């Protein structure tokens, strides 16, 4: 899973995709994950990072992560 | 080990270019963590989830305020609590303590009012379905009987004759107030002369004591002027009775129907912004009655059977998120532990729902489902909420009217109802239902008692 490299991201969670002209907003957790993706973290690494940073069990997060990934895909933000 | 941060489900939301805003779309909702000072979390821990919570403080405030609003505009006002709106005994007794009589529409409600200790001559007996047995009881008790149709009128005349007692009666009048649909299935019509016909029959019989006129022009009414029109027509009948029979009627009962601050489905604006204040209804009614031409010493009492406007915002439903999922069309669905079985009014209202814990300003559009295995179990078709996760709690607002009385024991048992008193102490006023409660009236024929599988 790799995020498109021309995607622009601001600290406040504003994401812009120049290929489509669409913009998105991310909440804190979403932003955290996108940062990880930009740093080429693998899915396992992201799960580890998130569960280290936030009060959440691995199992519960995986479900949300999967859903988030699907949305990113549907927005054509990841390859 | 460092303290971990509170987790929120990751969200990415496409921004609508027209409304582009780098902060995302802000939710108007604030978390509601307490009700009358009691933490939502504690209420759920102590009484289960879901649970209905009523604020005694709010009930009393609403009542006192409505009473003052009417009494400053009209000298003779009497409220009667509409039992069907919420007939838990504790609720009724708050209204009775505040001076409210009882308004009932069935013998079941009538008996509840008696058992609550309301003196029978202060129970207004409405409704189209009163059996002879019911009428006999009401006649013996001297309760005001509001006649709905001619069959009832004739039966009353017969019973009065047999019992050698003159029942105190009113007729229910329906009329065109300019608001549609017109509620013309109850009572006698004003415009086509049915109301006069009923009055003439009552007066000619000399068996019934016509003490009042009753109407209830609709429910969730948004038009104060309609009450002005109705009060005019009622006054016209009352003055006509005075003129024709030299009889003063004691009261004009304007029924209920003032809208509460809920938002009707399909409404363009939220209820709180468009629903008239009670003072507007009061102004319309009192202006009509005071200007109708009654002699000052012959002014009838104004009775009011206000229901939802007095209690809706004093009731809350607390519930929890069971799960959330994504639907095939991409929408987010949140499954709650309460559904239309206990939130009947979600069929016509878009209830305001607040999370009961802190959240970021990110929201998602979602569908809110109940827990029933039924397609109709939709609490909100479309609502913007912060990302909720399993175990999160929510507060549904404005559920005090018609939910507890119309709740269904369907698939699930009904939850407890708690009232928070004036000092902020919660009391159970109805325990949660048990399997035994539900099966109490079931009977098993002998041949079905056993089976082998
Ligand atoms: C006869 C009568 N009175 C009073 C009410 C209470 O109405 P609301 O809750 O709209 O004030 C009703 C409700 O339908 C009613 O039928």
mmCIF file of C-alpha atoms in Angstrom, chain B residues 32-35 40 316-319 338 352-356 393-397:
data_model
loop_
_atom_site.group_PDB
_atom_site.id
_atom_site.type_symbol
_atom_site.label_atom_id
_atom_site.label_comp_id
_atom_site.label_asym_id
_atom_site.label_seq_id
_atom_site.Cartn_x
_atom_site.Cartn_y
_atom_site.Cartn_z
ATOM 1 C CA UNK B 32 -23.740 15.868 26.332
ATOM 2 C CA UNK B 33 -21.970 14.220 29.219
ATOM 3 C CA UNK B 34 -24.445 14.981 32.027
ATOM 4 C CA UNK B 35 -28.178 15.187 32.526
ATOM 5 C CA UNK B 40 -24.482 9.841 31.422
ATOM 6 C CA UNK B 316 -33.783 11.672 27.023
ATOM 7 C CA UNK B 317 -32.869 8.258 25.727
ATOM 8 C CA UNK B 318 -29.356 7.138 26.549
ATOM 9 C CA UNK B 319 -27.909 4.384 24.429
ATOM 10 C CA UNK B 338 -32.018 1.120 20.739
ATOM 11 C CA UNK B 352 -31.264 15.331 17.727
ATOM 12 C CA UNK B 353 -28.568 12.933 18.892
ATOM 13 C CA UNK B 354 -25.436 13.938 20.791
ATOM 14 C CA UNK B 355 -22.402 11.846 21.611
ATOM 15 C CA UNK B 356 -21.878 11.569 25.356
ATOM 16 C CA UNK B 393 -22.619 6.428 24.353
ATOM 17 C CA UNK B 394 -25.140 8.823 22.869
ATOM 18 C CA UNK B 395 -28.001 10.951 24.147
ATOM 19 C CA UNK B 396 -31.189 11.220 22.096
ATOM 20 C CA UNK B 397 -33.034 14.447 22.858
#
